[in-house]
CSV table of C-alpha atoms in Angstrom, one decimal:
chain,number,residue,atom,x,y,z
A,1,UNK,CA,-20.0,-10.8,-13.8
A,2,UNK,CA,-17.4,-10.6,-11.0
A,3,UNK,CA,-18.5,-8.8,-7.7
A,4,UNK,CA,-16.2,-7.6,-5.1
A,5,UNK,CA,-17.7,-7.0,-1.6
A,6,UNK,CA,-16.2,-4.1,0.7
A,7,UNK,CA,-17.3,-2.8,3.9
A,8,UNK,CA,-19.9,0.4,3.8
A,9,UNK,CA,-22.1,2.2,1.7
A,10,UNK,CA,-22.0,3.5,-2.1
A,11,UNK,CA,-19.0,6.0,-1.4
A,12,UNK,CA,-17.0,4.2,0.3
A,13,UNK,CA,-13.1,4.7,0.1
A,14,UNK,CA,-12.6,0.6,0.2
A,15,UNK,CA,-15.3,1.1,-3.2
A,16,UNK,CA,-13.2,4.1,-4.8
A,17,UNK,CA,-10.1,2.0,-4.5
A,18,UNK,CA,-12.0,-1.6,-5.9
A,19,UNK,CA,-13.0,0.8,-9.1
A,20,UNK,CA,-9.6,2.6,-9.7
A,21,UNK,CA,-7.7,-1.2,-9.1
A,22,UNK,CA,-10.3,-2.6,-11.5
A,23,UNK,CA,-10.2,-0.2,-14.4
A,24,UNK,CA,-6.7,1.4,-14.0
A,25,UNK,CA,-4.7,-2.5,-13.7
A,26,UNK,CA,-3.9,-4.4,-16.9
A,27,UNK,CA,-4.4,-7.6,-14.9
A,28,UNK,CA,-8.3,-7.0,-14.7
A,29,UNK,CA,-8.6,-6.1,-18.4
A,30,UNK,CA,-11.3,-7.6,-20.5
A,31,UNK,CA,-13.1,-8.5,-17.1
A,32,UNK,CA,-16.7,-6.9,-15.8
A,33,UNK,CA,-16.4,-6.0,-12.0
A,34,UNK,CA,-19.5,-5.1,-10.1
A,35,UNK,CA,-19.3,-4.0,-6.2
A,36,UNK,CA,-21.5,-5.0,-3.3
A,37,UNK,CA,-21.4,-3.4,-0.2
A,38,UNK,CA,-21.9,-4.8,3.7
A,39,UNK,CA,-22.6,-3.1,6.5
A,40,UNK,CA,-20.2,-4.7,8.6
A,41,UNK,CA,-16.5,-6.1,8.5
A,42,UNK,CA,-17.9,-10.2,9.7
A,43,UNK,CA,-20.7,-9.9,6.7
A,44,UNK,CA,-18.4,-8.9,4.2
A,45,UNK,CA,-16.2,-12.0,5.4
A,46,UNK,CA,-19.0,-14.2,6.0
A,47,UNK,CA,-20.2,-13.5,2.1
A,48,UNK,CA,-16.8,-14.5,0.7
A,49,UNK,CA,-16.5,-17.6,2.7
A,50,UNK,CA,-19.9,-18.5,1.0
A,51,UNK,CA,-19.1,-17.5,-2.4
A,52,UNK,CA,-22.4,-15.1,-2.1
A,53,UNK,CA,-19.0,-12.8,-3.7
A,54,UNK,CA,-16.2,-13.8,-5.2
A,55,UNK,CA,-13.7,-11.2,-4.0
A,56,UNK,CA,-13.9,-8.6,-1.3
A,57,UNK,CA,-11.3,-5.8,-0.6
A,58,UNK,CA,-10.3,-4.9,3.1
A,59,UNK,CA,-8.0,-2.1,4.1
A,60,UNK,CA,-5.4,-3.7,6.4
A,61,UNK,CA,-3.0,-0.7,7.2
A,62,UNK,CA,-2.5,3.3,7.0
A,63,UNK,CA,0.8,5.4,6.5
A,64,UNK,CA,-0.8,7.8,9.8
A,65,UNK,CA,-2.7,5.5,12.1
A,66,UNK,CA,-0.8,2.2,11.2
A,67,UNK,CA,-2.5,-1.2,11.1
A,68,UNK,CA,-6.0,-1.8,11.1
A,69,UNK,CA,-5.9,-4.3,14.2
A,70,UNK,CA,-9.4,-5.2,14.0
A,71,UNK,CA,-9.7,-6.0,10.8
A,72,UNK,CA,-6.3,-8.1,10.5
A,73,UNK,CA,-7.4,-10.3,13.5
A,74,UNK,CA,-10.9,-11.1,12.6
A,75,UNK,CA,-9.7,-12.0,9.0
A,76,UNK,CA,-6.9,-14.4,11.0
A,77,UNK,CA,-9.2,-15.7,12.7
A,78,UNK,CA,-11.4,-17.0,9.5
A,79,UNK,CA,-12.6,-20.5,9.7
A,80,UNK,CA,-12.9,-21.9,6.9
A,81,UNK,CA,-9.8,-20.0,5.6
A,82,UNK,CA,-10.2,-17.1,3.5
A,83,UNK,CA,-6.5,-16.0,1.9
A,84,UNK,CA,-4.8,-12.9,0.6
A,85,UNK,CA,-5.0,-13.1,-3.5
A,86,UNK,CA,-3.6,-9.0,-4.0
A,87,UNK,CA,-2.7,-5.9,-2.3
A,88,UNK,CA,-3.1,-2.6,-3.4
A,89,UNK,CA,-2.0,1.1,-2.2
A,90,UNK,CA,-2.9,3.6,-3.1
A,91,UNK,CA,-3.5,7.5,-1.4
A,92,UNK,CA,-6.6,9.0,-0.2
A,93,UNK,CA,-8.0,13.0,0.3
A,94,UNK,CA,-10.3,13.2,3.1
A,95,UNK,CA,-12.8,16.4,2.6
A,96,UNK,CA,-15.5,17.8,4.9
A,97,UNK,CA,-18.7,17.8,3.7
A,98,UNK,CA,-21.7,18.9,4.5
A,99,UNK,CA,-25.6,20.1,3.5
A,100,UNK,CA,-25.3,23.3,0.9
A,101,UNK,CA,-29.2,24.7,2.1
A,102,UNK,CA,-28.0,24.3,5.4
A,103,UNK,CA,-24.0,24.7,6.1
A,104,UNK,CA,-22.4,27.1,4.1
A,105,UNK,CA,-19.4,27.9,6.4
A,106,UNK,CA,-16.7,25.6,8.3
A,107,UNK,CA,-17.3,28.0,10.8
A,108,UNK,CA,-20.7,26.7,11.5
A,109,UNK,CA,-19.5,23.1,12.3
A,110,UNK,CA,-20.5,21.8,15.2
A,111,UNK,CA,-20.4,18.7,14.7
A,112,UNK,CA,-18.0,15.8,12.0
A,113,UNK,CA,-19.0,12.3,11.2
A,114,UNK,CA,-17.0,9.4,9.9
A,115,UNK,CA,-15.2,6.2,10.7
A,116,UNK,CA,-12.6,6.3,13.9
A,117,UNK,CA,-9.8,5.2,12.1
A,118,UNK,CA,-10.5,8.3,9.2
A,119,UNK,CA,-10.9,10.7,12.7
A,120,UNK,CA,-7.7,9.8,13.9
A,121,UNK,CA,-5.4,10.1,10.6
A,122,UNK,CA,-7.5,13.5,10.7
A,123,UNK,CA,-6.8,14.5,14.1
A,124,UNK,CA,-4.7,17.1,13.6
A,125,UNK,CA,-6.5,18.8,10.1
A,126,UNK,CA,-10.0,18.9,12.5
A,127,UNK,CA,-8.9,20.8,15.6
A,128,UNK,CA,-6.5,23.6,13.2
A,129,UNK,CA,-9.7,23.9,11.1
A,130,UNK,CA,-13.0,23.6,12.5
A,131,UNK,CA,-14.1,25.7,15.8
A,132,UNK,CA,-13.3,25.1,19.1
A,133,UNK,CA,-15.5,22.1,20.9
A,134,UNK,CA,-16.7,20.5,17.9
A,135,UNK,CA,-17.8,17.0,18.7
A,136,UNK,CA,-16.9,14.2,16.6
A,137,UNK,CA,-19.5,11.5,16.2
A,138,UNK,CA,-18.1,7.8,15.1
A,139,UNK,CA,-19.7,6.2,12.2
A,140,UNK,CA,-19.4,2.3,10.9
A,141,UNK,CA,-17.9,4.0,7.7
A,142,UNK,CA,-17.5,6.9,5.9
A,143,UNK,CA,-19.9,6.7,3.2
A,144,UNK,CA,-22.5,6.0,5.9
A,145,UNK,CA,-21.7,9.3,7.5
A,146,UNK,CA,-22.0,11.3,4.5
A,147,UNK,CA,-25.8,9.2,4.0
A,148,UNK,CA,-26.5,10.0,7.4
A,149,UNK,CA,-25.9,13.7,7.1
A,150,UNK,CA,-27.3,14.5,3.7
A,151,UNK,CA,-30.6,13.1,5.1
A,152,UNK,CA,-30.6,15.5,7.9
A,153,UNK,CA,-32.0,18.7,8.8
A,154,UNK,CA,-30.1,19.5,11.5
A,155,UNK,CA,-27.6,22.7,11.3
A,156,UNK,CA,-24.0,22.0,12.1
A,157,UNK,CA,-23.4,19.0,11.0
A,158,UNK,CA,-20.7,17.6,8.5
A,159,UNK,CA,-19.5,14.6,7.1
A,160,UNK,CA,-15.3,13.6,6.7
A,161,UNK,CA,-15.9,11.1,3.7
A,162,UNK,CA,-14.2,11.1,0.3
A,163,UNK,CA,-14.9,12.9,-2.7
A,164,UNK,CA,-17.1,10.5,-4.5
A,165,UNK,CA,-19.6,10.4,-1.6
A,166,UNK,CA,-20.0,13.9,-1.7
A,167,UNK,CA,-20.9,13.7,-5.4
A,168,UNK,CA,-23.3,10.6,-4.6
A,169,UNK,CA,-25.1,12.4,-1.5
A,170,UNK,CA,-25.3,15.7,-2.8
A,171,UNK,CA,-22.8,17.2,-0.2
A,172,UNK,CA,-21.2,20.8,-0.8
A,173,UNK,CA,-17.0,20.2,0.4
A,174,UNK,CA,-16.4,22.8,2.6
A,175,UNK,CA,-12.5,21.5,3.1
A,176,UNK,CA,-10.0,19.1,2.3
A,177,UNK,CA,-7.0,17.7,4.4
A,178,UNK,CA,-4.2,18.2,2.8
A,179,UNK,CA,-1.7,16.0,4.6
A,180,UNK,CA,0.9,14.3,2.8
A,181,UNK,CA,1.3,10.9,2.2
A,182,UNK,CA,-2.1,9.5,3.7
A,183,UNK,CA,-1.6,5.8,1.9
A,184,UNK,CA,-3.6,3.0,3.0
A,185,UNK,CA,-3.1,-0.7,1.8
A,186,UNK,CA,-5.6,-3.2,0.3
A,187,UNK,CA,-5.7,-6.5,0.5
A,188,UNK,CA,-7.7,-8.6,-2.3
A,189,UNK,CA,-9.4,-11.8,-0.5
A,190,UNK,CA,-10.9,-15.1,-1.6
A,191,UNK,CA,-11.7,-18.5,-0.4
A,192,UNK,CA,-9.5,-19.8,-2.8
A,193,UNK,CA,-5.3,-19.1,-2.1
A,194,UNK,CA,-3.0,-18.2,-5.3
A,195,UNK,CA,-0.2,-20.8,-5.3
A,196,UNK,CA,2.1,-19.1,-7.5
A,197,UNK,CA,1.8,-15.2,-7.7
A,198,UNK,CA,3.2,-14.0,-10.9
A,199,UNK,CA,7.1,-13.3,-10.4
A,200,UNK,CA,6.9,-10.1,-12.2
A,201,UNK,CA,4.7,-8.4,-9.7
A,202,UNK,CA,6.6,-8.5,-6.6
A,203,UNK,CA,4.8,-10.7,-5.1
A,204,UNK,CA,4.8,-11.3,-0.9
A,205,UNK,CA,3.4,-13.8,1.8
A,206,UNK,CA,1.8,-12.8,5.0
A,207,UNK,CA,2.0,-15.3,8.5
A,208,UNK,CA,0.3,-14.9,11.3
A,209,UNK,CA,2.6,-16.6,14.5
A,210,UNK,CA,1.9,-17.9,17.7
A,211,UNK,CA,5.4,-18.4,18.7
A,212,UNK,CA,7.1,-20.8,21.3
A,213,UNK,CA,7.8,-19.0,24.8
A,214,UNK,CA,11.0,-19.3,25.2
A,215,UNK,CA,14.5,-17.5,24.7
A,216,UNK,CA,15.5,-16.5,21.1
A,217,UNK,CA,12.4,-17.5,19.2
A,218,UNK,CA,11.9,-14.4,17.7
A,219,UNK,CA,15.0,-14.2,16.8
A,220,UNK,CA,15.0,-18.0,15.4
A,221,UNK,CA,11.9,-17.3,13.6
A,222,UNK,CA,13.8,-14.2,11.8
A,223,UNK,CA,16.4,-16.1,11.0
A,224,UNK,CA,14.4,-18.3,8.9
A,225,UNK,CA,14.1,-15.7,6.2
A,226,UNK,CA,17.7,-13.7,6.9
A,227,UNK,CA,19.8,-16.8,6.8
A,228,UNK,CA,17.9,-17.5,3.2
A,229,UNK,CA,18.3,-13.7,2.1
A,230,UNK,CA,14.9,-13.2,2.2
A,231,UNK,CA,13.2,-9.7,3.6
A,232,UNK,CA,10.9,-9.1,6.1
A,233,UNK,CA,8.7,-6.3,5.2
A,234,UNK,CA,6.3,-5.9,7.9
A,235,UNK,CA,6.5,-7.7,11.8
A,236,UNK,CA,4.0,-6.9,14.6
A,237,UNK,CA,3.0,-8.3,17.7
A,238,UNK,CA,-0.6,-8.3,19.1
A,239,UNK,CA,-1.8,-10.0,22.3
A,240,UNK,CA,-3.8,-13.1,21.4
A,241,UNK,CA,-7.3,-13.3,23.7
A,242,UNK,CA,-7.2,-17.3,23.4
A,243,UNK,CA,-4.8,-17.7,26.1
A,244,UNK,CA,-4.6,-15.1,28.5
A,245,UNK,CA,-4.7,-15.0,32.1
A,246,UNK,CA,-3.5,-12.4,35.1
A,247,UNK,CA,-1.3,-15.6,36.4
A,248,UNK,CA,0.6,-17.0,33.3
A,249,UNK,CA,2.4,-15.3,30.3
A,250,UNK,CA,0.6,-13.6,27.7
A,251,UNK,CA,0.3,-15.1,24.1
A,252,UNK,CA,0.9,-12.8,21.7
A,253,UNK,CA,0.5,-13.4,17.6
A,254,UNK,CA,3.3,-12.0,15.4
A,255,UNK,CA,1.9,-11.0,11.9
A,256,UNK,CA,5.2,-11.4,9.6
A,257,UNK,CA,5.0,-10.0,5.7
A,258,UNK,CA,7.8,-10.9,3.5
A,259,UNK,CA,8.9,-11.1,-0.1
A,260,UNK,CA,8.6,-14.1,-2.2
A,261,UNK,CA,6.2,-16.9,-2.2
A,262,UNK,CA,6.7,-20.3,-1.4
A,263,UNK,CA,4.9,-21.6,-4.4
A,264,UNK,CA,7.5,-20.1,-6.4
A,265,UNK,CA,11.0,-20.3,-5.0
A,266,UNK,CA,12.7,-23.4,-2.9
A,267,UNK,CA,14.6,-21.0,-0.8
A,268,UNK,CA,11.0,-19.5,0.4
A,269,UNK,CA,9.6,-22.9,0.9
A,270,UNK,CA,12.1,-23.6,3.1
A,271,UNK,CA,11.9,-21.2,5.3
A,272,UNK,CA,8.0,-21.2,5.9
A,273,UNK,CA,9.0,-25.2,6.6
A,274,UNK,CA,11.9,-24.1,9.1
A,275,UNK,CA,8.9,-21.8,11.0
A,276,UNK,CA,7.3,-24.5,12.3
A,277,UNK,CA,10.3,-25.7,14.7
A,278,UNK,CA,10.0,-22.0,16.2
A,279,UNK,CA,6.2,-21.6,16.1
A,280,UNK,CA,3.0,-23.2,18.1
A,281,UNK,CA,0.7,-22.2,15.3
A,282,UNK,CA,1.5,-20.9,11.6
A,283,UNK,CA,-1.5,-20.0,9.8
A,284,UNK,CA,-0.1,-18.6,6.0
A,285,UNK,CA,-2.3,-15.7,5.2
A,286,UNK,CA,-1.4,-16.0,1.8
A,287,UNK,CA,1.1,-15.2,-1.2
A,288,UNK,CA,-0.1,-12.6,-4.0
A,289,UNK,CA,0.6,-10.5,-6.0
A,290,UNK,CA,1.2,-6.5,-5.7
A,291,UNK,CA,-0.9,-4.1,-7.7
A,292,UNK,CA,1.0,-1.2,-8.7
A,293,UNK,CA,-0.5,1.4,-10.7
A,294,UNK,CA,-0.1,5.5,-10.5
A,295,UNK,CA,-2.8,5.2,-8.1
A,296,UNK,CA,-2.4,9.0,-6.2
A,297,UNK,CA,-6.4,9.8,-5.7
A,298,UNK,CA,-7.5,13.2,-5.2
């Protein structure tokens, strides 16, 4: 039996989207998935690092709030290595939920639970819908939210989780946000890298940078894959905390996705060989595959 670990409870979107990729993608046919959940980001890490799971599934960006820093860092970060092995998109429906016995009304909300990032794609949906000066409480994860309100007795309070965790806590929805296009990306993780992603999946490679400081490197380091036809898909730049000071130049780590993996084409290979002329520090994240089903969850 193959387990996949995610961050949160039962209910949890990263759970949803580890049982739709599992049962809805030909590639895990034939194949017996189980999921274990932790209650932070580091354990989940921690327990595919020691093999205590084989997989785990982290969300690494959203269409609305954009990339989950927090969680693409401390994966970076990883010693020993953990790689990327998939990635999978998919949409997600956010629905306030709450007690039936005790909330019968969005107009009795006083107070919302769930995960910051979930409150901030939400933003908007909350303050046209529920009343004026609600409060909204963070939680480590939506699931947990939905757990921590069905076990209360207080009046007012409401969970923003997903469907599935209304169903497993007992929770009457009271709304839904209906804003379009809410997509979040997945990326499947291991201890163990994929060398050569199948070609017909579209596969990608993710880097994470530190590069040299001085004029033109990021343009020398995109020149790498343009001069070799190659596409960038994603670049970012974050402040690195290793070597900053008030007195010297910040060092910042540029997170590059592109098509391709090295393991299977020579003009790829070059490139990520050309990056380390430009670079301080490449760590490859990892080449994988892309999981592409009809995947719209409501």
């Amino acid at each position: 039996m193959n387990t996949i670990g995610f961050h949160g409870a039962n209910g949890a979107y990263a759970e949803d989207a580890i049982l739709e990729l599992t049962s809805s993608h030909p590639s895990f046919a034939n194949h017996s998935f189980t999921t274990e959940g932790f209650d932070t980001m580091a354990e989940l890490l921690a327990n595919v690092q020691r093999g205590t799971v084989r997989h785990g599934l982290i969300p690494i960006e959203n269409s609305l709030s954009g990339t989950l820093h927090s969680v693409l860092e401390l994966f970076a970060k990883q010693e020993p290595r953990l790689w990327v092995v998939g990635e999978y998109t998919c949409s997600e429906s956010h629905y306030i939920m709450a007690r039936g016995d005790i909330v019968t009304d969005l107009k009795d909300i006083v107070e919302i639970q769930s995960h910051p990032a979930i409150l901030e794609q939400c933003q908007d949906f909350l303050d046209a819908t529920l009343p004026e000066g609600y409060r909204a409480v963070l939680a480590s994860n939506t699931a947990t939210a939905a757990e921590q309100v069905a076990n209360s007795d207080e009046f007012g309070i409401a969970a923003l989780a997903g469907k599935r965790a209304a169903t497993l806590h007992g929770l009457t929805i009271l709304g839904q946000d209906s804003t379009p296009n809410n997509i979040t990306r997945y990326w499947l993780i291991s201890r163990h890298p994929v060398l050569q992603p199948d070609r017909h999946m579209s596969p990608k490679s993710s880097f994470a940078l530190v590069m040299k400081n001085q004029i033109g490197a990021l343009h020398r380091v995109c020149a790498c894959f343009a001069l070799r036809d190659i596409n960038i898909t994603k670049l970012e730049s974050r402040p690195s905390s290793r070597n900053i000071t008030s007195a010297s130049p910040w060092e910042y780590t540029t997170y590059i996705d592109i098509e391709g993996a090295p393991g299977n084409e020579e003009n790829v290979r070059r490139a990520v060989e050309n990056l380390n002329e430009f670079t301080q520090k490449c760590i490859h994240l990892g080449s994988y595959p892309r999981y592409l089903i009809g995947n719209a969850r409501h």
